[in-house]
Each structure stands twice: as C-alpha cells, then as structure tokens.
Coordinates of C-alpha atoms in Angstrom, one line a residue:
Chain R
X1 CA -25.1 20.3 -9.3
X2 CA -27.6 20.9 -6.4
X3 CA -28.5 18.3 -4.2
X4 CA -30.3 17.7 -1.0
X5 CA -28.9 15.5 1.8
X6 CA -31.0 13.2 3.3
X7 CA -30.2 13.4 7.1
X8 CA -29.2 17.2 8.2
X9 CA -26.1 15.5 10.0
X10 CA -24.4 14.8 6.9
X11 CA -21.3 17.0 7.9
X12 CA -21.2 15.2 11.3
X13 CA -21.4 11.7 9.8
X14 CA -18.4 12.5 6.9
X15 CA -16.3 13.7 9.7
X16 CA -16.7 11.0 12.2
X17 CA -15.8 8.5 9.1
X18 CA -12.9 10.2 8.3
X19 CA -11.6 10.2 11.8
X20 CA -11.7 6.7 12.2
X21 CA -9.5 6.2 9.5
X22 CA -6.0 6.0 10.8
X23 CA -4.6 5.9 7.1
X24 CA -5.8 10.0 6.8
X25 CA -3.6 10.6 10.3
X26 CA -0.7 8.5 8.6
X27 CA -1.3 10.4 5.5
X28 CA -1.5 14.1 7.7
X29 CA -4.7 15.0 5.6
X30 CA -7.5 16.9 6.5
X31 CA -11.1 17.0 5.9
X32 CA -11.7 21.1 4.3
X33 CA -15.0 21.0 3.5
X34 CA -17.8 19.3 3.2
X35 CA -21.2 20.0 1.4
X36 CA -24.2 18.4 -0.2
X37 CA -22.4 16.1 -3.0
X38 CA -19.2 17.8 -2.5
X39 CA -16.2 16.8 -0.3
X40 CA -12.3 18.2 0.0
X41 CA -9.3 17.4 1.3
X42 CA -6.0 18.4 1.6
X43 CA -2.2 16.5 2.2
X44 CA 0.5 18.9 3.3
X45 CA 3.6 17.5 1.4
X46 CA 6.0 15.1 3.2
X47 CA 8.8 13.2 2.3
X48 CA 7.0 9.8 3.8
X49 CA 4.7 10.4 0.8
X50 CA 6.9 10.7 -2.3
X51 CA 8.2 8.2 -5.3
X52 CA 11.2 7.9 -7.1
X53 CA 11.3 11.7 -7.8
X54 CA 10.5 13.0 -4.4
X55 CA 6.6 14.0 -5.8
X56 CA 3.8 12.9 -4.4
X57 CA 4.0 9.4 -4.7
X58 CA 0.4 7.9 -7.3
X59 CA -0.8 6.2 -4.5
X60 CA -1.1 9.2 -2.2
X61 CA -3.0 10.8 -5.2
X62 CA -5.5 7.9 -5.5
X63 CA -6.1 7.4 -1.7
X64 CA -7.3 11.4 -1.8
X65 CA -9.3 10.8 -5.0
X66 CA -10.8 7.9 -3.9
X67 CA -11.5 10.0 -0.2
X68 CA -13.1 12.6 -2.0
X69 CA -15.0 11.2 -3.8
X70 CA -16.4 8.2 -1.5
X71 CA -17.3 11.4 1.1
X72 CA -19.1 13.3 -1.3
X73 CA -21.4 10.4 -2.0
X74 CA -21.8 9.9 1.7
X75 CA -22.7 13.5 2.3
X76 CA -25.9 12.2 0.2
X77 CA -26.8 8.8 2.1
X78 CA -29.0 7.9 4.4
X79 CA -28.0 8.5 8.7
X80 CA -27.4 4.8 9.0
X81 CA -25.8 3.9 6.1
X82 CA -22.1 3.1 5.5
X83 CA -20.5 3.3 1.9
X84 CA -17.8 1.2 -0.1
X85 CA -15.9 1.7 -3.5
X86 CA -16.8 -0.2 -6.3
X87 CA -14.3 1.3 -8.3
X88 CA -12.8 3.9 -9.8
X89 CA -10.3 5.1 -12.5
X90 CA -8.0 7.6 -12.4
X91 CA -5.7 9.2 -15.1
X92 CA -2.3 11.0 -13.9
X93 CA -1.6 14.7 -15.7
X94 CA 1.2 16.0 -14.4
X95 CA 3.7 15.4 -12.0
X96 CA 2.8 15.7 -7.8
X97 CA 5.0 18.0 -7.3
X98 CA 4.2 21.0 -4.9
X99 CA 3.4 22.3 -0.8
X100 CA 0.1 20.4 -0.8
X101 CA -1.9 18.1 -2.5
X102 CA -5.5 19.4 -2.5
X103 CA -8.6 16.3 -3.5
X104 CA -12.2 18.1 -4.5
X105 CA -14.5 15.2 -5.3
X106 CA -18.2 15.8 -6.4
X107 CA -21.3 13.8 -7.0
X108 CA -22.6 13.6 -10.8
X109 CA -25.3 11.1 -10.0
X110 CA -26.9 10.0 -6.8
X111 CA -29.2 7.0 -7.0
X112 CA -31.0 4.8 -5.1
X113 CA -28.0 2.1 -4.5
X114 CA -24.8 3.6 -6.2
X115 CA -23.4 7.0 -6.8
X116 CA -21.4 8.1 -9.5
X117 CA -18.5 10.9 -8.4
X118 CA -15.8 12.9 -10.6
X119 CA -12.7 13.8 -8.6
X120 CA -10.3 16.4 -9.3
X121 CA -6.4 16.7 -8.3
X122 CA -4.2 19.3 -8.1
X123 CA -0.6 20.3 -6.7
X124 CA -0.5 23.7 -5.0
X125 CA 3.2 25.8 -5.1
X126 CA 3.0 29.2 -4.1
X127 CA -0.3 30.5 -5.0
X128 CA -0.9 28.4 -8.2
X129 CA -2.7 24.8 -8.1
X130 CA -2.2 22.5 -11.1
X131 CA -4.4 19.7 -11.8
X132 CA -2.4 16.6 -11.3
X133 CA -5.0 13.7 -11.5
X134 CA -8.7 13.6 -12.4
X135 CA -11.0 10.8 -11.6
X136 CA -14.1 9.2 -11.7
X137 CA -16.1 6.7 -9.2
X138 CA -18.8 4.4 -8.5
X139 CA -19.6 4.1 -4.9
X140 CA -22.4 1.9 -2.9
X141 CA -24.6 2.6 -0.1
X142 CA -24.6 -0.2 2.5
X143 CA -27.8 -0.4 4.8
X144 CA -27.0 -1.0 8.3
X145 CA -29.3 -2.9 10.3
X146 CA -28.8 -0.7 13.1
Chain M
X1 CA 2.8 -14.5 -21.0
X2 CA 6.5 -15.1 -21.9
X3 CA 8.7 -11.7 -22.0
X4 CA 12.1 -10.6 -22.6
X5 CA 13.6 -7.8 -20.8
X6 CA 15.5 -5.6 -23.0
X7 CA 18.0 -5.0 -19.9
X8 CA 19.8 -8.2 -17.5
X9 CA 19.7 -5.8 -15.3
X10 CA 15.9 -5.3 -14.5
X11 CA 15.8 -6.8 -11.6
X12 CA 18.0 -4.2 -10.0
X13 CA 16.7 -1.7 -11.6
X14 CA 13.3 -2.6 -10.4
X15 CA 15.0 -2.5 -7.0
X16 CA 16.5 0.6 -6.7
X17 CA 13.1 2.7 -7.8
X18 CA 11.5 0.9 -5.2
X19 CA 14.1 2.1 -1.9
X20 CA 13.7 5.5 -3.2
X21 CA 9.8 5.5 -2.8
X22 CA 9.6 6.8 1.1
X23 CA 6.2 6.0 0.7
X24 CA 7.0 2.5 0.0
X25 CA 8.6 2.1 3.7
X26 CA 6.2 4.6 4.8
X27 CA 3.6 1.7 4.3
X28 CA 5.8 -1.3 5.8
X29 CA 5.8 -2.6 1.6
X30 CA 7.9 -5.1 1.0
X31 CA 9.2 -5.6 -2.8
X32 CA 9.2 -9.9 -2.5
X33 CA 9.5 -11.1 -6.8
X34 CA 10.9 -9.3 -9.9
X35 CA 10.0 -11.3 -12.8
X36 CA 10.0 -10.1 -16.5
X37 CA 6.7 -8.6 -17.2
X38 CA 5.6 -9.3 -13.0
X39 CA 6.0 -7.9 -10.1
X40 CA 4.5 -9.0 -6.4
X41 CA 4.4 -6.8 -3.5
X42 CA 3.5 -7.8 0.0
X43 CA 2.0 -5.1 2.7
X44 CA 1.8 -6.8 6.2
X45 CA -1.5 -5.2 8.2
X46 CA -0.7 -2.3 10.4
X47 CA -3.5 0.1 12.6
X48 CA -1.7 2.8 10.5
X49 CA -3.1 1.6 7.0
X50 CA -7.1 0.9 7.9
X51 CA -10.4 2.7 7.0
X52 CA -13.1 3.2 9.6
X53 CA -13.8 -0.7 9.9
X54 CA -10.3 -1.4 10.8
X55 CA -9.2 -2.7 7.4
X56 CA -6.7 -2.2 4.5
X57 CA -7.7 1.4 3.2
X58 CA -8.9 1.0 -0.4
X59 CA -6.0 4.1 -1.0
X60 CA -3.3 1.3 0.4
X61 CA -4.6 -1.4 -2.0
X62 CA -4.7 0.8 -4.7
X63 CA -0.9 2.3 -4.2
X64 CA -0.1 -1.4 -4.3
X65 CA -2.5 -2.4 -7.7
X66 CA -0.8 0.7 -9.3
X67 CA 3.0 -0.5 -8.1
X68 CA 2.7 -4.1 -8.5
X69 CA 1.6 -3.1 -12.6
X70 CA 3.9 -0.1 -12.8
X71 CA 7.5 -2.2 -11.6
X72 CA 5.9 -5.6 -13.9
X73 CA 6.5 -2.8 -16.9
X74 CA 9.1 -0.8 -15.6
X75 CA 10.9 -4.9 -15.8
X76 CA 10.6 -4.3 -19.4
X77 CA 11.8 -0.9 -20.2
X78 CA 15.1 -0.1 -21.2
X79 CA 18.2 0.4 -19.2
X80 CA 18.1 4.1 -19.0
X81 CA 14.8 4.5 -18.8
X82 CA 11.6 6.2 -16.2
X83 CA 8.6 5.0 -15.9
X84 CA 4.9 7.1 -14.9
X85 CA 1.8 5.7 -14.9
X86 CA -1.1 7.2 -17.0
X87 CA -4.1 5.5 -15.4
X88 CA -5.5 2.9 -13.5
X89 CA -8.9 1.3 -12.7
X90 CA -9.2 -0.6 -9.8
X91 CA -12.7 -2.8 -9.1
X92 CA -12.9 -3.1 -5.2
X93 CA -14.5 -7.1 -5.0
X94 CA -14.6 -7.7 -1.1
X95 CA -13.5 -6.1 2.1
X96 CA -9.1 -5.5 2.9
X97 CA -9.8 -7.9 5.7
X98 CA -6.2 -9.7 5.8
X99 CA -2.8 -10.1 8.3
X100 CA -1.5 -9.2 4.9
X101 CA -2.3 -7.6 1.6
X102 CA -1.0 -8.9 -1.5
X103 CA -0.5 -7.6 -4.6
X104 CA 1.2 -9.3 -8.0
X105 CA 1.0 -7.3 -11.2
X106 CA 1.7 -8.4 -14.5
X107 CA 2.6 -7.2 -18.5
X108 CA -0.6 -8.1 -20.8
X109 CA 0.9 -5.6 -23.3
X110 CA 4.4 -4.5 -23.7
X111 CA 4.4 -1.7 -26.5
X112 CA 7.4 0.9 -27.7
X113 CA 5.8 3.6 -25.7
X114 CA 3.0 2.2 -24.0
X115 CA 2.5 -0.9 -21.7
X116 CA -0.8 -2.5 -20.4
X117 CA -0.9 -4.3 -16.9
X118 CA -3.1 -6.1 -14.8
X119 CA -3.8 -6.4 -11.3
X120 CA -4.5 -8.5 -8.5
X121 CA -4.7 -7.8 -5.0
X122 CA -5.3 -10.5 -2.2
X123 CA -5.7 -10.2 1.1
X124 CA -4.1 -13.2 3.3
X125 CA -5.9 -14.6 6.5
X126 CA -4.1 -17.7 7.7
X127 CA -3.3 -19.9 5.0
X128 CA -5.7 -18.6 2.6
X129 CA -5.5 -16.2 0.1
X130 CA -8.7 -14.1 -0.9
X131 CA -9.0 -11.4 -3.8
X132 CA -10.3 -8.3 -3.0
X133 CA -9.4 -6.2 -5.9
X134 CA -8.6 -6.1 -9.4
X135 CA -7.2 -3.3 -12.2
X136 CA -5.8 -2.6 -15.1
X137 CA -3.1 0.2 -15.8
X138 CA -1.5 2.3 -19.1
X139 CA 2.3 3.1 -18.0
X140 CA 4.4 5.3 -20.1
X141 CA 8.1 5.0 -20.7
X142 CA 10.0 8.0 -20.3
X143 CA 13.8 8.1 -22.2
X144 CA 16.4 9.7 -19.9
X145 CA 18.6 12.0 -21.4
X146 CA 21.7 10.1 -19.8
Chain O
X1 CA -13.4 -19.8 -12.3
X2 CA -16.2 -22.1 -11.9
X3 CA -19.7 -21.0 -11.1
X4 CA -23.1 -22.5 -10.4
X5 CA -26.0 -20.9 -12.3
X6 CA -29.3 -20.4 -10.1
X7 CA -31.3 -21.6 -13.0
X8 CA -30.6 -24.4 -15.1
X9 CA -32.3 -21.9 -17.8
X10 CA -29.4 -19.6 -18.1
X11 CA -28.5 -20.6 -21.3
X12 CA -32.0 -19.5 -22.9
X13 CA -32.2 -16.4 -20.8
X14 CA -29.2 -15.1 -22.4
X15 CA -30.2 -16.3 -25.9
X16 CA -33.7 -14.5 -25.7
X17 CA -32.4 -10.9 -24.1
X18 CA -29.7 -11.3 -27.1
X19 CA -31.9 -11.8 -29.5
X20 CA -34.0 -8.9 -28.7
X21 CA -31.4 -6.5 -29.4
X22 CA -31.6 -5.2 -32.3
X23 CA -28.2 -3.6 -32.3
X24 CA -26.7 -7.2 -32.3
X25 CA -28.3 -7.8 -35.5
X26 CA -27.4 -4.4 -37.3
X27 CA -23.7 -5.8 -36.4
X28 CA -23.8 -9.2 -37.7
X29 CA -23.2 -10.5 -34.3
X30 CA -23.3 -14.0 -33.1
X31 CA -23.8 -15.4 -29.9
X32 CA -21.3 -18.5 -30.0
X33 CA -21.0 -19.9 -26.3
X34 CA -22.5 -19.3 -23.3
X35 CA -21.8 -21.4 -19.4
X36 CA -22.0 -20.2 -16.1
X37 CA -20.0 -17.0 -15.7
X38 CA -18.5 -17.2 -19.6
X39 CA -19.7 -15.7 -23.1
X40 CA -18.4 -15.4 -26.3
X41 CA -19.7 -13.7 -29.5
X42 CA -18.7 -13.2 -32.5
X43 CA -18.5 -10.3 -35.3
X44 CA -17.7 -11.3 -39.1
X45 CA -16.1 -8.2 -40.6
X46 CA -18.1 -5.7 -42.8
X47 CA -17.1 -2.8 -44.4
X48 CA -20.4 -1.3 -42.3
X49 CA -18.2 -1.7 -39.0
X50 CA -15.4 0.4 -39.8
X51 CA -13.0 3.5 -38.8
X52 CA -11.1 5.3 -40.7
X53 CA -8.4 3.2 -41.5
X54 CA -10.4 0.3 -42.6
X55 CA -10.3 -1.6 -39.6
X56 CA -13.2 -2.5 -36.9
X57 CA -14.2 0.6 -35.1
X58 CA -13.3 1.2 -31.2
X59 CA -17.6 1.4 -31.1
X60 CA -17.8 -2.1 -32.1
X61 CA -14.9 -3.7 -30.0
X62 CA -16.4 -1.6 -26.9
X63 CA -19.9 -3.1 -27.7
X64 CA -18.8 -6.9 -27.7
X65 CA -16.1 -6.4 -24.6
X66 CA -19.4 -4.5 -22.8
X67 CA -22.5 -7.6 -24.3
X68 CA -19.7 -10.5 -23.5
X69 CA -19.4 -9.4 -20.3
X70 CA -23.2 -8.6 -19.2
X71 CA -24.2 -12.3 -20.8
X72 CA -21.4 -13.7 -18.9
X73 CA -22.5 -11.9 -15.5
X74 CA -26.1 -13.1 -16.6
X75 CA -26.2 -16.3 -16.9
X76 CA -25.4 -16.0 -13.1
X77 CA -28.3 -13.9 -12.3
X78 CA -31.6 -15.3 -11.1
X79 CA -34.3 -16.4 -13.5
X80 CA -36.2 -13.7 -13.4
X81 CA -33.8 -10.5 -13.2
X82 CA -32.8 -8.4 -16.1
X83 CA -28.9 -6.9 -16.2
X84 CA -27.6 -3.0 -16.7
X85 CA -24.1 -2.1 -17.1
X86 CA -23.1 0.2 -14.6
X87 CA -19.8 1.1 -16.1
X88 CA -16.7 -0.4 -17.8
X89 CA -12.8 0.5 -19.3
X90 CA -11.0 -0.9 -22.4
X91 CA -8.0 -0.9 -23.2
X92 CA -7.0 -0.8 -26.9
X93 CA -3.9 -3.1 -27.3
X94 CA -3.5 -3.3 -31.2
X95 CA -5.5 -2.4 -34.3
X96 CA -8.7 -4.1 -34.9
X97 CA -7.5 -5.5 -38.0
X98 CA -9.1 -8.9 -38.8
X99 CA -11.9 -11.0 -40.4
X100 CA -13.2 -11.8 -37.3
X101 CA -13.9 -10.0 -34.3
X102 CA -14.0 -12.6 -31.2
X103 CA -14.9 -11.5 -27.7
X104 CA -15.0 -13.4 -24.6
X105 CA -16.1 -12.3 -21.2
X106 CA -16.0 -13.9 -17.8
X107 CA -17.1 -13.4 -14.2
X108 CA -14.1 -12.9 -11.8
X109 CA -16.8 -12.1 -9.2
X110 CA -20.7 -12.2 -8.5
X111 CA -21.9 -10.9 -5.5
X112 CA -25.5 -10.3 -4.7
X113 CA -25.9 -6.9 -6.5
X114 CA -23.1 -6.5 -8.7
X115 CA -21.0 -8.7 -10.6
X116 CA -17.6 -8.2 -12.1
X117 CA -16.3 -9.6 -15.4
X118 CA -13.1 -9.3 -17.4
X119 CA -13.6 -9.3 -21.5
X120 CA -10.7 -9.6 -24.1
X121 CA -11.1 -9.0 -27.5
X122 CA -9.4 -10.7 -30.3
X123 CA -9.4 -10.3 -34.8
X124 CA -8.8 -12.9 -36.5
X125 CA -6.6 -13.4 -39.6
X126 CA -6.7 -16.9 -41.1
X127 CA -6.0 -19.2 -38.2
X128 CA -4.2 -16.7 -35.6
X129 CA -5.8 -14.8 -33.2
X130 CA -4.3 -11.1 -31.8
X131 CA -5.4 -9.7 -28.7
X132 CA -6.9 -6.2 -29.7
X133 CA -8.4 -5.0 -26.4
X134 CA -9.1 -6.1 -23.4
X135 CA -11.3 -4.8 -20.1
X136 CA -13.3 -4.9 -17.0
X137 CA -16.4 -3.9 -16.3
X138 CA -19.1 -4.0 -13.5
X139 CA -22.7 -5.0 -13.9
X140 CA -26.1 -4.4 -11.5
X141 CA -28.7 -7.4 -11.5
X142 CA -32.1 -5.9 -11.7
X143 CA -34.8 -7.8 -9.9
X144 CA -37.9 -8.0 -11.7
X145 CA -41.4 -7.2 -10.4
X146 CA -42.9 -10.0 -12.5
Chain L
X1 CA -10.4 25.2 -20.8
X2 CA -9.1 27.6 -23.8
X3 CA -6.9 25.5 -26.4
X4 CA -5.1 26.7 -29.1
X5 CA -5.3 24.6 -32.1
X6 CA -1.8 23.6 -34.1
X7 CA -3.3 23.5 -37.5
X8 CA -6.0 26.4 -38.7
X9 CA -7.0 23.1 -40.7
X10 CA -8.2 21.2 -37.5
X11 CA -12.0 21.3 -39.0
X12 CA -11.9 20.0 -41.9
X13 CA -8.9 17.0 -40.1
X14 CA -12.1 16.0 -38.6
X15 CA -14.7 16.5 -40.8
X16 CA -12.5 14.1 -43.0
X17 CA -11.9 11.4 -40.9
X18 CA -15.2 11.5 -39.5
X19 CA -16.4 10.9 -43.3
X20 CA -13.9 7.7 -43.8
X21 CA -15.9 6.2 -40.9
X22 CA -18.5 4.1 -42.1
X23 CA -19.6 2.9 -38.4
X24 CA -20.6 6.3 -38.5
X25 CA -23.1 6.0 -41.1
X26 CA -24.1 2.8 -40.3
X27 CA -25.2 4.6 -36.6
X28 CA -26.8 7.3 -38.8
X29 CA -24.1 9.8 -36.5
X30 CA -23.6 13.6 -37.5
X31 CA -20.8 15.2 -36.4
X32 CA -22.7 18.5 -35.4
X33 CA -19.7 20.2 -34.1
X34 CA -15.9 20.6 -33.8
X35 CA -14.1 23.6 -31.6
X36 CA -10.5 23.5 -30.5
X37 CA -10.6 21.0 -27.8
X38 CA -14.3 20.1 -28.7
X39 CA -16.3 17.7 -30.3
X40 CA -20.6 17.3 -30.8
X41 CA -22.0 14.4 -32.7
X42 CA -25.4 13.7 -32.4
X43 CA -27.1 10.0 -33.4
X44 CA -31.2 10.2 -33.7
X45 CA -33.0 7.2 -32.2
X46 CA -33.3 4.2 -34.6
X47 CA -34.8 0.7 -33.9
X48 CA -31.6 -0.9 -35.4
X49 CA -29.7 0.6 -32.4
X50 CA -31.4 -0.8 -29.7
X51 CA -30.8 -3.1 -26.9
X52 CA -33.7 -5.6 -25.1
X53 CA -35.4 -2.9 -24.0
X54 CA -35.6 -0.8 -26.9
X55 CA -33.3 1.7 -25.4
X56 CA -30.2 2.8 -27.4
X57 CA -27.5 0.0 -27.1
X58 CA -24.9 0.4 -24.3
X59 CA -22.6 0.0 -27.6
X60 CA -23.8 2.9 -29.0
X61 CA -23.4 5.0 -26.7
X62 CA -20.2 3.8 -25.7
X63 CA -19.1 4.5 -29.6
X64 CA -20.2 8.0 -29.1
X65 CA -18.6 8.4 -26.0
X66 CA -15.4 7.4 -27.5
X67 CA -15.8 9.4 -30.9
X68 CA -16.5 12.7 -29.7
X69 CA -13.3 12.3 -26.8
X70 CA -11.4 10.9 -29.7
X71 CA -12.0 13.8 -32.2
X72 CA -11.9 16.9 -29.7
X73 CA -8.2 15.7 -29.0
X74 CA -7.8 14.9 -32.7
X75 CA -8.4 19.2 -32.9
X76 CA -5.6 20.1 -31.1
X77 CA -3.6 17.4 -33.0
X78 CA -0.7 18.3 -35.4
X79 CA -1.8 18.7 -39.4
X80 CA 0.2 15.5 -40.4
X81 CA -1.1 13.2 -37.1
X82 CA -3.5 9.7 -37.1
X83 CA -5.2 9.4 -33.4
X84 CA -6.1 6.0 -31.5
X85 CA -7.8 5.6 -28.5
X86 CA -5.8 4.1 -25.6
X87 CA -8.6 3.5 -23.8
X88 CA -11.4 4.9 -21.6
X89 CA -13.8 4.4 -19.1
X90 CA -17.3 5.0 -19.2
X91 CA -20.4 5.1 -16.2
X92 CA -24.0 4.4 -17.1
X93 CA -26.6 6.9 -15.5
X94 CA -29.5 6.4 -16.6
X95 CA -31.1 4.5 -19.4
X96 CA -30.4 5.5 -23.2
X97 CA -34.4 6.4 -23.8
X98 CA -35.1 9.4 -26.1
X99 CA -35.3 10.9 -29.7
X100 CA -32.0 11.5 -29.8
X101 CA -28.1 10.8 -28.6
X102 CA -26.3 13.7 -28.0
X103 CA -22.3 13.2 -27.1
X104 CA -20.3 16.1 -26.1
X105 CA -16.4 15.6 -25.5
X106 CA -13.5 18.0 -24.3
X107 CA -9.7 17.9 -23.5
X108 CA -8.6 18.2 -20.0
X109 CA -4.9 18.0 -20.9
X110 CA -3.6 18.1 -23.9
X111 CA 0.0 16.4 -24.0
X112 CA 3.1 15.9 -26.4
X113 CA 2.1 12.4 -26.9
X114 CA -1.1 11.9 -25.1
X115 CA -4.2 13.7 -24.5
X116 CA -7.7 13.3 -22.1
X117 CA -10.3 14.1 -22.4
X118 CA -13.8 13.6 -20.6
X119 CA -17.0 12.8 -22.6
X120 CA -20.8 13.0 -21.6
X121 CA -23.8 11.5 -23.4
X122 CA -27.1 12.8 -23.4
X123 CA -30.8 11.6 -24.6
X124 CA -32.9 14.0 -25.8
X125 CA -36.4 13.6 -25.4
X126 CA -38.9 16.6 -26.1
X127 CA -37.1 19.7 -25.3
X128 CA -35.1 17.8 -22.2
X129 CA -31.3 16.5 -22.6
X130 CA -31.0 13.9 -19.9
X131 CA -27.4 13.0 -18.8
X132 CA -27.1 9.0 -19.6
X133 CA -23.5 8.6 -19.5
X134 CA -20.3 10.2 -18.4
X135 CA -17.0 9.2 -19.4
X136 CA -13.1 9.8 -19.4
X137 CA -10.5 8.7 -22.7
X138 CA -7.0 8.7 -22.9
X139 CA -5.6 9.2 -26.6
X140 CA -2.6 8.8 -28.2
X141 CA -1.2 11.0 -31.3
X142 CA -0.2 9.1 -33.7
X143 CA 2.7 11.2 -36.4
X144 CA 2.1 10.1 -40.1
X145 CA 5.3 10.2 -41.9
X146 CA 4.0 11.3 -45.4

C-alpha cells in the first residue's frame, strides 16, 4: 500500500525513537529502512539472544516484530506525536535459527487514532531468508502537548 | 486450576531450560516459582531494557508474557519432552513503569498436543504491584526421540 | 474487578444496543446479566447454529466471546457513546458440544479510549459446564455527536 | 505462496464439509471458491445479519474470517483428515457496510500438524471491495481413523 506521511521528517523522527531505546543497543539491532508505512530492522545473531536450542530466543523475535511494526505506524503520525502498542499477536513458523534475524513491518490501515500493522520474520543463512514469525498489530497515536 | 504433572521432576526440568536461555541472563531474569501448570518470573529494571521514555521495552515484557506461559506448560509435559510456542497475544494496558517487572503465567488448558496459557505482567513500584499487560499463548509439545 | 459505571443507565444502554441487533435474534441469543464491567448471554442450541460435526460453529462462539465482551466494556462507557471492536483472539479449548452456549465477558481494564476485556465461553450438558473457548479482546468508545 | 495439495480430491473435502454446515446456510454463505491453499466465500447483506447499526455483525464477519482460513488449510489437508480451529485473531478496519461480504483466506505455512493462515474480509458496495477486516488463524489437522 501507498501512503503519505504527514510531516516530511518522518525518517528523522523513527530514527531518533529508535536511538533512545537502549533495549535495540542491548539487542545490537539496526534501523535498515524506513519509508511511508514501512519500517525494517535487522539483529545480527548472538549468543546473548538464544533459548534452549541456541536459536533466536521468541522474545527477541517479538521485540523486532513489535519494533517493526510500531515504526511503520510512526512513519505515518503526526511531528509531535508519540506512539504505544496496544497489542499484538504473533504466531512462530519455524525455528530462529540463522546469521541474522531480519523484522519488515508494514502498515495495513492508518486511521485517525490507531493503526493496524502486519509484521513479517525471517532467519537469513547464507543467502536464503526463511520466514520465522509473522505478526499483526494495533498501535496508538499519543498527542503530545508540546 | 488444579493440575498434575505427568513428571516429579518438573520442577527441574523447568530449571534447566531456563539456564540454557542466554537470553534469559542476558535480561537479568530471574526464574523465582515452578508450580504445576505456573510459572513466575521476575526482571529487576535495568537502563539496558527501556524504550525511548526510559521504561520496560514492550519486547522485554513480552519475552517474559511468552516465558512465564511457555515454562507453566512446559511444567506439564512429559519427562522427555520440548516445548515451542505457537503464538501469543499480548494486550499492552499501562506504561513498564516499575523497579521490577513481573510476570506469572499459568495452564487454562492442558491438551495431548496443545496447551493454552494466560498471562500477567506487573510492573512493581514500591510495595505495589500494577498490571501492565496481559496474553494468552498456544505451546506445542515436542516428543524427543531419546 | 470492581468498576463504577458513569451512568446509573448502563444497564438499559446495553439492553437497547442489544436489542437492535438483529443478528442476536437470528441466533436465539439472550442477554442474561449485565453490571459494571460484566456480561453474560446466552445461546440455546439449534440445529441452525452448526458445523460440520453437529456442534456449535466457531462463528457463533466467536460472536458471543466478541458481544460479551463489548456489553461488558459498555456498560463502562459514558451515556452517550456507542462501542466498536477494534480487534480480538479466541482460543478454541474443546468442542462446542452442548445445549447451551454460555459466554461471559469482563473488563480487566478501561482507560479513556479503549477498554480491555477477557470472555470465556462455556456448553452446557445437563448441569455441567465445559470451558469451550476463551479470549481477549480490545474495544474503542465512540463519542457521540448527539 | 504455491502449495501442492495431498489429495486431487481437496475440492470436493471442502465443498462437502462446507455443505454439513448449516451456520452456513443460516448466514446465506457461498463458498465461491477453493484453490490449494485458498479459500472465497462470499455472504450477501441481509437484515438478519446486522448489528445496532445495521452493519454486518462483528460475528459475521468474524465467522467468515474463520471459515475461509479454516477451509484453505483444510485444501492442503490429507484425504482422511477433520480440521479445527485453534484459534485466531482478527482486527476491525472499517465498518461492515455494503451489498456484500467477501472473505478471502490463504496458508502462510502449512505444517505436519498445524497450519496458518491469514484471512481478509471485504464489503462490497457498488463496484468497490472495501477492506473491513484482516485476520490471522492457526489450525490444527485432525486424522480420522476410518
């Protein structure tokens, strides 16, 4: 889907979000792209990120679904605005096992107070990515008074 | 509810998965009550775990909502036995504003293949205790061949 | 949990919006109970309501977990609002096998926006009552011009 | 995706069960079509299916939404299988106001035991399909032993 963002410093605002959240630098992930309803992000594998197995450990994948998707909604609010999850759900597909774990979320519906985002998951080994997770959102916009 | 674990051994077994997830340490997670069919896990605050207003990350309080439920089924599963989860939902109710995030998850349904699990998750500010999210979860056991 | 409404009317409100759906009717539904933050309705079997097993259909147990849980959220709401579901998940814990279909729904949180609510689903056979499905949903007030 | 059905049958496994649904006829549904991995039913507008607004009922379009996930993973199932729904999740976009319901539902993974799938809902009104509801299903094959 197309949409258009309401301040042109849309990529700015995502960025300076992400970077004041310390869990990304604990996490080593990295804001990839961001465009108009779309947002991705990508966590090199470590071993201070795994379960039982060694894989990517389910919360890892969530925190990067949830990322995804809330910054793809933001991309869409207003300059002075901040955002919160209402919820979301999330169903695992395969195991999160590979070199990086890559998070594309995407906007579906933008309304007036809550936006509705899909987010997809996948595992990359070599050259192939494998969808791991896929997701879907609600987020809110929250007016600042400033 | 009132469960019986098919193993004596469920609490260690509980245990044991839980030291193997690096993540788990990775997050300062602490595995405090094994119960059949419940599980509570505590997360004391830490810089490391916030979001850009300097609380719990909703990823952190949603690796604990999908722990807390996952180990309260993995209590019920047999001896030689894996667990992953399928899905989770997670409804985000007020802000990870804590000294300590709490999470307690418990069996609602305990089925041959699948089990169903609720979740709480508090955050703890001086004496009180307030919620600030809530799931549910579909786990799947998986039969080791040994 | 216990609630205060903010109109002593809350109990008509909810009557009236039920009764003007029309889909309530084509199920047989009743509307058995309703207090601050609770509802319950109830479905009588009919052959009308079935899959393909002969039991109640995943449609109809979705419809009273998502109606219990907006006229639970409702009666909450001010007096003159109306009430949209923004989303909801339901799990499906045993077959809907039973002369009765019973929901209940409750608030586990009102804010000023949105509310959350919790709704379990239970069949009826002779005097006991099985847990079929069970959910969480979250609901928008809608504030009315008039 | 591309899926390759188990049973040449996987049609008329549909159409079948499809027809042992009366919920179906009771909504007035047609199952308008099935590919591997694919499923269309379509419900036209009807007074009797109506919430306060005289909008289709959340229910009914949750029904659809669960229906047409249900039966595009019931394609790719084995000839001697049943199907339930686990559960799903579903996000209202915009009201249910039009002629007709259309629900369209896919596989996203198709697995030994379980399969999801995502489902959208549209209402038609005039020559324009508007997107009312978007949602995502787990399912669970279920092997018959005649």
């Amino acid at each position: 889907m197309q949409f258009d963002p309401k301040t042109e410093n849309y990529g700015n605002k995502v960025a300076e979000s992400f970077k004041k959240q310390a869990f990304m630098k604990t996490l080593g992930a990295k804001l990839v792209e961001v465009r108009p309803g779309f947002c991705e992000i990508h966590v090199p594998f470590s071993k201070a990120l795994t379960q039982q197995n060694g894989y990517f450990h389910a919360g890892v994948i969530a925190t990067i679904a949830d990322n995804t998707a809330g910054y793809a909604a933001f991309s869409l609010m207003e300059a002075h605005s901040d955002i919160l999850t209402v919820e979301f759900k999330l169903n695992f597909l395969s195991p999160g096992k590979g070199e990086m774990l890559i998070g594309r979320g995407e906007v579906i519906k933008s309304g007036k107070t809550l936006t509705i985002c899909r987010s997809e998951l996948y595992v990359k080994q070599g050259e192939e990515e494998k969808l791991c997770a896929a997701g879907q959102s609600t987020l809110i916009q929250i007016r600042n008074s400033t």
